[in-house]
Amino acid sequence: MSLPYAILGLLTYQPMTGYDLKQYFDHSINYFWSAHQSQIYRELAALEGKGFLDSRVEPQEGRPDRKVYSITAAGETELQKWLKQFPQSLTTPVRDELLVRIFFASRLPLSELKFQLQRYLREKQEQMAAFGAVDGLISEQPEIPGHPDESFYWRLTLKYGIAHAKAAIEWAKECIRDIEKKEGLQETRDHERSRE
């Protein structure tokens, strides 16, 4: 499970609240590992219970107190250990609901499948645009003390996201073209049957 290690990694940059971590997730790691606010808070409690994090409460005037987490030496050691222990297989299993639906799409009108693929295509194109914005943010990011080359590694993950999105866009376009050909063949057959 990568979520606790993603949290530990983010806390090597600076101490953060659960809310801060969620914001950081949403603008970076979320592109390849998503997490809900409740999951982050649950993991923070577990990591603190294991001694990998410390927390302090910061009072705020007129607002609820902030609980700020920081990584401990034990947390740094645990993160390093995890980083060095790669799994036997680096290929993650695919679990894609869209592909399951397409697999059984013979039960749908072609027009519905085409519509859903067009939606998917738009979403992937929007994701590509977001990746462009992320690249700009990486360029503007000031150097993180103690982590001078961090943007290099962020860009490696960004390149993966871009390559994946490009492939998905091409795949969706090809599927839409195939559906349009099939629609054309069906129209021709229907027209020929109506003339009989």
JSON list of C-alpha atoms in Angstrom, two decimals:
[
{"chain": "A", "resi": 1, "resn": "MET", "atom": "CA", "xyz": [0.00, 0.00, 0.00]},
{"chain": "A", "resi": 2, "resn": "SER", "atom": "CA", "xyz": [1.58, 3.26, -1.14]},
{"chain": "A", "resi": 3, "resn": "LEU", "atom": "CA", "xyz": [-0.60, 5.83, 0.63]},
{"chain": "A", "resi": 4, "resn": "PRO", "atom": "CA", "xyz": [1.26, 5.86, 3.97]},
{"chain": "A", "resi": 5, "resn": "TYR", "atom": "CA", "xyz": [4.56, 6.20, 2.12]},
{"chain": "A", "resi": 6, "resn": "ALA", "atom": "CA", "xyz": [3.23, 9.01, -0.06]},
{"chain": "A", "resi": 7, "resn": "ILE", "atom": "CA", "xyz": [2.25, 10.82, 3.14]},
{"chain": "A", "resi": 8, "resn": "LEU", "atom": "CA", "xyz": [5.67, 10.19, 4.69]},
{"chain": "A", "resi": 9, "resn": "GLY", "atom": "CA", "xyz": [7.33, 11.43, 1.50]},
{"chain": "A", "resi": 10, "resn": "LEU", "atom": "CA", "xyz": [5.30, 14.64, 1.42]},
{"chain": "A", "resi": 11, "resn": "LEU", "atom": "CA", "xyz": [6.08, 15.31, 5.05]},
{"chain": "A", "resi": 12, "resn": "THR", "atom": "CA", "xyz": [9.81, 15.20, 4.27]},
{"chain": "A", "resi": 13, "resn": "TYR", "atom": "CA", "xyz": [9.24, 18.51, 2.45]},
{"chain": "A", "resi": 14, "resn": "GLN", "atom": "CA", "xyz": [7.71, 20.30, 5.42]},
{"chain": "A", "resi": 15, "resn": "PRO", "atom": "CA", "xyz": [5.29, 19.77, 8.32]},
{"chain": "A", "resi": 16, "resn": "MET", "atom": "CA", "xyz": [1.66, 19.84, 7.16]},
{"chain": "A", "resi": 17, "resn": "THR", "atom": "CA", "xyz": [-1.91, 19.44, 8.37]},
{"chain": "A", "resi": 18, "resn": "GLY", "atom": "CA", "xyz": [-4.18, 16.76, 6.95]},
{"chain": "A", "resi": 19, "resn": "TYR", "atom": "CA", "xyz": [-5.84, 19.48, 4.88]},
{"chain": "A", "resi": 20, "resn": "ASP", "atom": "CA", "xyz": [-2.45, 20.65, 3.54]},
{"chain": "A", "resi": 21, "resn": "LEU", "atom": "CA", "xyz": [-1.60, 17.07, 2.58]},
{"chain": "A", "resi": 22, "resn": "LYS", "atom": "CA", "xyz": [-4.89, 16.69, 0.70]},
{"chain": "A", "resi": 23, "resn": "GLN", "atom": "CA", "xyz": [-4.17, 19.90, -1.23]},
{"chain": "A", "resi": 24, "resn": "TYR", "atom": "CA", "xyz": [-0.69, 18.65, -2.09]},
{"chain": "A", "resi": 25, "resn": "PHE", "atom": "CA", "xyz": [-2.15, 15.30, -3.20]},
{"chain": "A", "resi": 26, "resn": "ASP", "atom": "CA", "xyz": [-4.74, 16.97, -5.41]},
{"chain": "A", "resi": 27, "resn": "HIS", "atom": "CA", "xyz": [-2.08, 18.91, -7.32]},
{"chain": "A", "resi": 28, "resn": "SER", "atom": "CA", "xyz": [0.59, 16.24, -7.63]},
{"chain": "A", "resi": 29, "resn": "ILE", "atom": "CA", "xyz": [0.36, 12.62, -6.55]},
{"chain": "A", "resi": 30, "resn": "ASN", "atom": "CA", "xyz": [-3.37, 12.44, -7.33]},
{"chain": "A", "resi": 31, "resn": "TYR", "atom": "CA", "xyz": [-2.52, 11.92, -11.01]},
{"chain": "A", "resi": 32, "resn": "PHE", "atom": "CA", "xyz": [-1.20, 8.45, -10.18]},
{"chain": "A", "resi": 33, "resn": "TRP", "atom": "CA", "xyz": [-2.37, 7.69, -6.62]},
{"chain": "A", "resi": 34, "resn": "SER", "atom": "CA", "xyz": [-5.62, 9.22, -5.42]},
{"chain": "A", "resi": 35, "resn": "ALA", "atom": "CA", "xyz": [-6.67, 9.55, -1.80]},
{"chain": "A", "resi": 36, "resn": "HIS", "atom": "CA", "xyz": [-9.76, 10.86, -0.05]},
{"chain": "A", "resi": 37, "resn": "GLN", "atom": "CA", "xyz": [-9.46, 13.23, 2.90]},
{"chain": "A", "resi": 38, "resn": "SER", "atom": "CA", "xyz": [-10.77, 10.51, 5.25]},
{"chain": "A", "resi": 39, "resn": "GLN", "atom": "CA", "xyz": [-8.09, 8.06, 4.05]},
{"chain": "A", "resi": 40, "resn": "ILE", "atom": "CA", "xyz": [-5.36, 10.64, 4.66]},
{"chain": "A", "resi": 41, "resn": "TYR", "atom": "CA", "xyz": [-6.57, 11.32, 8.22]},
{"chain": "A", "resi": 42, "resn": "ARG", "atom": "CA", "xyz": [-6.85, 7.59, 8.93]},
{"chain": "A", "resi": 43, "resn": "GLU", "atom": "CA", "xyz": [-3.27, 7.04, 7.71]},
{"chain": "A", "resi": 44, "resn": "LEU", "atom": "CA", "xyz": [-1.98, 10.03, 9.69]},
{"chain": "A", "resi": 45, "resn": "ALA", "atom": "CA", "xyz": [-3.37, 8.50, 12.88]},
{"chain": "A", "resi": 46, "resn": "ALA", "atom": "CA", "xyz": [-1.87, 5.09, 12.05]},
{"chain": "A", "resi": 47, "resn": "LEU", "atom": "CA", "xyz": [1.54, 6.57, 11.16]},
{"chain": "A", "resi": 48, "resn": "GLU", "atom": "CA", "xyz": [1.58, 8.62, 14.34]},
{"chain": "A", "resi": 49, "resn": "GLY", "atom": "CA", "xyz": [0.63, 5.50, 16.32]},
{"chain": "A", "resi": 50, "resn": "LYS", "atom": "CA", "xyz": [3.64, 3.68, 14.86]},
{"chain": "A", "resi": 51, "resn": "GLY", "atom": "CA", "xyz": [5.94, 6.54, 15.81]},
{"chain": "A", "resi": 52, "resn": "PHE", "atom": "CA", "xyz": [6.60, 7.59, 12.20]},
{"chain": "A", "resi": 53, "resn": "LEU", "atom": "CA", "xyz": [5.00, 11.01, 12.73]},
{"chain": "A", "resi": 54, "resn": "ASP", "atom": "CA", "xyz": [4.76, 13.58, 15.48]},
{"chain": "A", "resi": 55, "resn": "SER", "atom": "CA", "xyz": [2.00, 16.14, 15.71]},
{"chain": "A", "resi": 56, "resn": "ARG", "atom": "CA", "xyz": [1.51, 19.45, 17.42]},
{"chain": "A", "resi": 57, "resn": "VAL", "atom": "CA", "xyz": [-1.62, 21.51, 17.84]},
{"chain": "A", "resi": 58, "resn": "GLU", "atom": "CA", "xyz": [-1.46, 25.12, 16.67]},
{"chain": "A", "resi": 59, "resn": "PRO", "atom": "CA", "xyz": [-4.20, 27.33, 18.11]},
{"chain": "A", "resi": 60, "resn": "GLN", "atom": "CA", "xyz": [-5.91, 29.69, 15.67]},
{"chain": "A", "resi": 61, "resn": "GLU", "atom": "CA", "xyz": [-7.95, 32.68, 16.64]},
{"chain": "A", "resi": 62, "resn": "GLY", "atom": "CA", "xyz": [-11.60, 32.40, 15.67]},
{"chain": "A", "resi": 63, "resn": "ARG", "atom": "CA", "xyz": [-11.03, 29.05, 13.94]},
{"chain": "A", "resi": 64, "resn": "PRO", "atom": "CA", "xyz": [-10.50, 25.45, 15.03]},
{"chain": "A", "resi": 65, "resn": "ASP", "atom": "CA", "xyz": [-6.98, 24.51, 16.09]},
{"chain": "A", "resi": 66, "resn": "ARG", "atom": "CA", "xyz": [-4.66, 23.05, 13.44]},
{"chain": "A", "resi": 67, "resn": "LYS", "atom": "CA", "xyz": [-2.96, 19.69, 13.96]},
{"chain": "A", "resi": 68, "resn": "VAL", "atom": "CA", "xyz": [0.38, 19.84, 12.16]},
{"chain": "A", "resi": 69, "resn": "TYR", "atom": "CA", "xyz": [2.24, 16.61, 11.41]},
{"chain": "A", "resi": 70, "resn": "SER", "atom": "CA", "xyz": [5.97, 16.16, 10.90]},
{"chain": "A", "resi": 71, "resn": "ILE", "atom": "CA", "xyz": [7.98, 13.07, 10.03]},
{"chain": "A", "resi": 72, "resn": "THR", "atom": "CA", "xyz": [10.16, 11.50, 12.73]},
{"chain": "A", "resi": 73, "resn": "ALA", "atom": "CA", "xyz": [13.58, 9.86, 12.30]},
{"chain": "A", "resi": 74, "resn": "ALA", "atom": "CA", "xyz": [11.79, 6.49, 12.46]},
{"chain": "A", "resi": 75, "resn": "GLY", "atom": "CA", "xyz": [9.44, 7.69, 9.71]},
{"chain": "A", "resi": 76, "resn": "GLU", "atom": "CA", "xyz": [12.41, 8.74, 7.54]},
{"chain": "A", "resi": 77, "resn": "THR", "atom": "CA", "xyz": [13.97, 5.29, 8.07]},
{"chain": "A", "resi": 78, "resn": "GLU", "atom": "CA", "xyz": [10.69, 3.55, 7.19]},
{"chain": "A", "resi": 79, "resn": "LEU", "atom": "CA", "xyz": [10.34, 5.64, 4.01]},
{"chain": "A", "resi": 80, "resn": "GLN", "atom": "CA", "xyz": [13.93, 4.84, 2.97]},
{"chain": "A", "resi": 81, "resn": "LYS", "atom": "CA", "xyz": [13.35, 1.13, 3.62]},
{"chain": "A", "resi": 82, "resn": "TRP", "atom": "CA", "xyz": [10.19, 1.16, 1.50]},
{"chain": "A", "resi": 83, "resn": "LEU", "atom": "CA", "xyz": [11.87, 3.10, -1.33]},
{"chain": "A", "resi": 84, "resn": "LYS", "atom": "CA", "xyz": [14.62, 0.46, -1.55]},
{"chain": "A", "resi": 85, "resn": "GLN", "atom": "CA", "xyz": [12.30, -2.56, -1.44]},
{"chain": "A", "resi": 86, "resn": "PHE", "atom": "CA", "xyz": [10.66, -2.71, -4.85]},
{"chain": "A", "resi": 87, "resn": "PRO", "atom": "CA", "xyz": [7.95, -5.33, -5.35]},
{"chain": "A", "resi": 88, "resn": "GLN", "atom": "CA", "xyz": [8.77, -8.47, -7.33]},
{"chain": "A", "resi": 89, "resn": "SER", "atom": "CA", "xyz": [6.48, -7.32, -10.15]},
{"chain": "A", "resi": 90, "resn": "LEU", "atom": "CA", "xyz": [6.39, -3.64, -11.06]},
{"chain": "A", "resi": 91, "resn": "THR", "atom": "CA", "xyz": [3.41, -4.03, -13.38]},
{"chain": "A", "resi": 92, "resn": "THR", "atom": "CA", "xyz": [0.25, -3.11, -11.54]},
{"chain": "A", "resi": 93, "resn": "PRO", "atom": "CA", "xyz": [-2.91, -5.06, -12.30]},
{"chain": "A", "resi": 94, "resn": "VAL", "atom": "CA", "xyz": [-5.36, -3.17, -14.50]},
{"chain": "A", "resi": 95, "resn": "ARG", "atom": "CA", "xyz": [-8.76, -2.49, -12.97]},
{"chain": "A", "resi": 96, "resn": "ASP", "atom": "CA", "xyz": [-10.61, -0.32, -15.45]},
{"chain": "A", "resi": 97, "resn": "GLU", "atom": "CA", "xyz": [-14.39, -0.08, -15.27]},
{"chain": "A", "resi": 98, "resn": "LEU", "atom": "CA", "xyz": [-14.64, 1.47, -18.74]},
{"chain": "A", "resi": 99, "resn": "LEU", "atom": "CA", "xyz": [-12.86, -1.54, -20.27]},
{"chain": "A", "resi": 100, "resn": "VAL", "atom": "CA", "xyz": [-15.17, -3.98, -18.46]},
{"chain": "A", "resi": 101, "resn": "ARG", "atom": "CA", "xyz": [-18.18, -2.09, -19.85]},
{"chain": "A", "resi": 102, "resn": "ILE", "atom": "CA", "xyz": [-16.71, -2.09, -23.37]},
{"chain": "A", "resi": 103, "resn": "PHE", "atom": "CA", "xyz": [-16.00, -5.82, -23.10]},
{"chain": "A", "resi": 104, "resn": "PHE", "atom": "CA", "xyz": [-19.76, -6.41, -22.69]},
{"chain": "A", "resi": 105, "resn": "ALA", "atom": "CA", "xyz": [-20.91, -3.51, -24.90]},
{"chain": "A", "resi": 106, "resn": "SER", "atom": "CA", "xyz": [-22.57, -5.77, -27.48]},
{"chain": "A", "resi": 107, "resn": "ARG", "atom": "CA", "xyz": [-25.62, -5.28, -25.27]},
{"chain": "A", "resi": 108, "resn": "LEU", "atom": "CA", "xyz": [-25.56, -1.50, -25.88]},
{"chain": "A", "resi": 109, "resn": "PRO", "atom": "CA", "xyz": [-26.49, 0.56, -28.91]},
{"chain": "A", "resi": 110, "resn": "LEU", "atom": "CA", "xyz": [-23.34, 1.62, -30.78]},
{"chain": "A", "resi": 111, "resn": "SER", "atom": "CA", "xyz": [-24.39, 5.24, -30.37]},
{"chain": "A", "resi": 112, "resn": "GLU", "atom": "CA", "xyz": [-24.23, 4.91, -26.56]},
{"chain": "A", "resi": 113, "resn": "LEU", "atom": "CA", "xyz": [-20.78, 3.33, -26.64]},
{"chain": "A", "resi": 114, "resn": "LYS", "atom": "CA", "xyz": [-19.58, 6.01, -29.03]},
{"chain": "A", "resi": 115, "resn": "PHE", "atom": "CA", "xyz": [-20.96, 8.73, -26.74]},
{"chain": "A", "resi": 116, "resn": "GLN", "atom": "CA", "xyz": [-19.15, 7.27, -23.71]},
{"chain": "A", "resi": 117, "resn": "LEU", "atom": "CA", "xyz": [-15.88, 6.98, -25.64]},
{"chain": "A", "resi": 118, "resn": "GLN", "atom": "CA", "xyz": [-16.24, 10.60, -26.74]},
{"chain": "A", "resi": 119, "resn": "ARG", "atom": "CA", "xyz": [-16.69, 11.55, -23.06]},
{"chain": "A", "resi": 120, "resn": "TYR", "atom": "CA", "xyz": [-13.58, 9.55, -22.18]},
{"chain": "A", "resi": 121, "resn": "LEU", "atom": "CA", "xyz": [-11.66, 11.25, -24.98]},
{"chain": "A", "resi": 122, "resn": "ARG", "atom": "CA", "xyz": [-12.64, 14.71, -23.70]},
{"chain": "A", "resi": 123, "resn": "GLU", "atom": "CA", "xyz": [-11.62, 13.77, -20.15]},
{"chain": "A", "resi": 124, "resn": "LYS", "atom": "CA", "xyz": [-8.21, 12.55, -21.35]},
{"chain": "A", "resi": 125, "resn": "GLN", "atom": "CA", "xyz": [-7.73, 15.71, -23.43]},
{"chain": "A", "resi": 126, "resn": "GLU", "atom": "CA", "xyz": [-8.54, 17.79, -20.33]},
{"chain": "A", "resi": 127, "resn": "GLN", "atom": "CA", "xyz": [-6.04, 15.69, -18.40]},
{"chain": "A", "resi": 128, "resn": "MET", "atom": "CA", "xyz": [-3.38, 16.48, -21.02]},
{"chain": "A", "resi": 129, "resn": "ALA", "atom": "CA", "xyz": [-4.10, 20.18, -20.56]},
{"chain": "A", "resi": 130, "resn": "ALA", "atom": "CA", "xyz": [-3.80, 19.74, -16.79]},
{"chain": "A", "resi": 131, "resn": "PHE", "atom": "CA", "xyz": [-0.43, 18.05, -17.28]},
{"chain": "A", "resi": 132, "resn": "GLY", "atom": "CA", "xyz": [0.74, 21.15, -19.12]},
{"chain": "A", "resi": 133, "resn": "ALA", "atom": "CA", "xyz": [-0.27, 23.24, -16.12]},
{"chain": "A", "resi": 134, "resn": "VAL", "atom": "CA", "xyz": [1.50, 20.81, -13.77]},
{"chain": "A", "resi": 135, "resn": "ASP", "atom": "CA", "xyz": [4.67, 21.14, -15.83]},
{"chain": "A", "resi": 136, "resn": "GLY", "atom": "CA", "xyz": [4.45, 24.91, -15.39]},
{"chain": "A", "resi": 137, "resn": "LEU", "atom": "CA", "xyz": [3.97, 24.52, -11.64]},
{"chain": "A", "resi": 138, "resn": "ILE", "atom": "CA", "xyz": [7.01, 22.25, -11.43]},
{"chain": "A", "resi": 139, "resn": "SER", "atom": "CA", "xyz": [9.07, 24.86, -13.25]},
{"chain": "A", "resi": 140, "resn": "GLU", "atom": "CA", "xyz": [7.92, 27.58, -10.83]},
{"chain": "A", "resi": 141, "resn": "GLN", "atom": "CA", "xyz": [8.41, 25.44, -7.71]},
{"chain": "A", "resi": 142, "resn": "PRO", "atom": "CA", "xyz": [11.20, 26.80, -5.53]},
{"chain": "A", "resi": 143, "resn": "GLU", "atom": "CA", "xyz": [13.88, 24.33, -4.54]},
{"chain": "A", "resi": 144, "resn": "ILE", "atom": "CA", "xyz": [12.88, 22.30, -1.50]},
{"chain": "A", "resi": 145, "resn": "PRO", "atom": "CA", "xyz": [15.54, 22.48, 1.22]},
{"chain": "A", "resi": 146, "resn": "GLY", "atom": "CA", "xyz": [17.27, 19.11, 1.48]},
{"chain": "A", "resi": 147, "resn": "HIS", "atom": "CA", "xyz": [15.74, 17.94, -1.81]},
{"chain": "A", "resi": 148, "resn": "PRO", "atom": "CA", "xyz": [17.52, 19.91, -4.56]},
{"chain": "A", "resi": 149, "resn": "ASP", "atom": "CA", "xyz": [16.68, 17.54, -7.45]},
{"chain": "A", "resi": 150, "resn": "GLU", "atom": "CA", "xyz": [13.04, 16.90, -6.56]},
{"chain": "A", "resi": 151, "resn": "SER", "atom": "CA", "xyz": [11.62, 18.51, -9.71]},
{"chain": "A", "resi": 152, "resn": "PHE", "atom": "CA", "xyz": [13.65, 16.08, -11.87]},
{"chain": "A", "resi": 153, "resn": "TYR", "atom": "CA", "xyz": [11.84, 13.12, -10.28]},
{"chain": "A", "resi": 154, "resn": "TRP", "atom": "CA", "xyz": [8.46, 14.85, -10.41]},
{"chain": "A", "resi": 155, "resn": "ARG", "atom": "CA", "xyz": [8.97, 15.30, -14.14]},
{"chain": "A", "resi": 156, "resn": "LEU", "atom": "CA", "xyz": [9.67, 11.57, -14.57]},
{"chain": "A", "resi": 157, "resn": "THR", "atom": "CA", "xyz": [6.21, 10.79, -13.18]},
{"chain": "A", "resi": 158, "resn": "LEU", "atom": "CA", "xyz": [4.69, 13.58, -15.27]},
{"chain": "A", "resi": 159, "resn": "LYS", "atom": "CA", "xyz": [6.23, 12.07, -18.42]},
{"chain": "A", "resi": 160, "resn": "TYR", "atom": "CA", "xyz": [4.53, 8.78, -17.59]},
{"chain": "A", "resi": 161, "resn": "GLY", "atom": "CA", "xyz": [1.18, 10.53, -17.16]},
{"chain": "A", "resi": 162, "resn": "ILE", "atom": "CA", "xyz": [1.59, 12.35, -20.48]},
{"chain": "A", "resi": 163, "resn": "ALA", "atom": "CA", "xyz": [2.57, 9.15, -22.32]},
{"chain": "A", "resi": 164, "resn": "HIS", "atom": "CA", "xyz": [-0.36, 7.27, -20.79]},
{"chain": "A", "resi": 165, "resn": "ALA", "atom": "CA", "xyz": [-2.84, 10.05, -21.64]},
{"chain": "A", "resi": 166, "resn": "LYS", "atom": "CA", "xyz": [-1.54, 10.30, -25.23]},
{"chain": "A", "resi": 167, "resn": "ALA", "atom": "CA", "xyz": [-1.93, 6.54, -25.69]},
{"chain": "A", "resi": 168, "resn": "ALA", "atom": "CA", "xyz": [-5.45, 6.66, -24.20]},
{"chain": "A", "resi": 169, "resn": "ILE", "atom": "CA", "xyz": [-6.41, 9.52, -26.53]},
{"chain": "A", "resi": 170, "resn": "GLU", "atom": "CA", "xyz": [-5.18, 7.62, -29.59]},
{"chain": "A", "resi": 171, "resn": "TRP", "atom": "CA", "xyz": [-6.94, 4.46, -28.44]},
{"chain": "A", "resi": 172, "resn": "ALA", "atom": "CA", "xyz": [-10.24, 6.31, -27.91]},
{"chain": "A", "resi": 173, "resn": "LYS", "atom": "CA", "xyz": [-10.02, 8.00, -31.32]},
{"chain": "A", "resi": 174, "resn": "GLU", "atom": "CA", "xyz": [-9.34, 4.64, -32.98]},
{"chain": "A", "resi": 175, "resn": "CYS", "atom": "CA", "xyz": [-12.29, 3.02, -31.17]},
{"chain": "A", "resi": 176, "resn": "ILE", "atom": "CA", "xyz": [-14.59, 5.87, -32.23]},
{"chain": "A", "resi": 177, "resn": "ARG", "atom": "CA", "xyz": [-13.45, 5.46, -35.85]},
{"chain": "A", "resi": 178, "resn": "ASP", "atom": "CA", "xyz": [-14.09, 1.70, -35.64]},
{"chain": "A", "resi": 179, "resn": "ILE", "atom": "CA", "xyz": [-17.58, 2.32, -34.25]},
{"chain": "A", "resi": 180, "resn": "GLU", "atom": "CA", "xyz": [-18.31, 4.83, -37.02]},
{"chain": "A", "resi": 181, "resn": "LYS", "atom": "CA", "xyz": [-17.25, 2.25, -39.63]},
{"chain": "A", "resi": 182, "resn": "LYS", "atom": "CA", "xyz": [-19.47, -0.36, -37.98]},
{"chain": "A", "resi": 183, "resn": "GLU", "atom": "CA", "xyz": [-22.36, 2.14, -37.88]},
{"chain": "A", "resi": 184, "resn": "GLY", "atom": "CA", "xyz": [-21.83, 2.78, -41.60]},
{"chain": "A", "resi": 185, "resn": "LEU", "atom": "CA", "xyz": [-21.87, -0.95, -42.37]},
{"chain": "A", "resi": 186, "resn": "GLN", "atom": "CA", "xyz": [-25.05, -1.42, -40.35]},
{"chain": "A", "resi": 187, "resn": "GLU", "atom": "CA", "xyz": [-26.72, 1.49, -42.15]},
{"chain": "A", "resi": 188, "resn": "THR", "atom": "CA", "xyz": [-25.75, -0.04, -45.50]},
{"chain": "A", "resi": 189, "resn": "ARG", "atom": "CA", "xyz": [-27.12, -3.46, -44.48]},
{"chain": "A", "resi": 190, "resn": "ASP", "atom": "CA", "xyz": [-30.32, -1.91, -43.12]},
{"chain": "A", "resi": 191, "resn": "HIS", "atom": "CA", "xyz": [-30.74, 0.07, -46.34]},
{"chain": "A", "resi": 192, "resn": "GLU", "atom": "CA", "xyz": [-30.24, -3.07, -48.47]},
{"chain": "A", "resi": 193, "resn": "ARG", "atom": "CA", "xyz": [-32.75, -5.02, -46.36]},
{"chain": "A", "resi": 194, "resn": "SER", "atom": "CA", "xyz": [-35.33, -2.25, -46.73]},
{"chain": "A", "resi": 195, "resn": "ARG", "atom": "CA", "xyz": [-35.02, -2.48, -50.54]},
{"chain": "A", "resi": 196, "resn": "GLU", "atom": "CA", "xyz": [-35.77, -6.21, -50.58]}
]
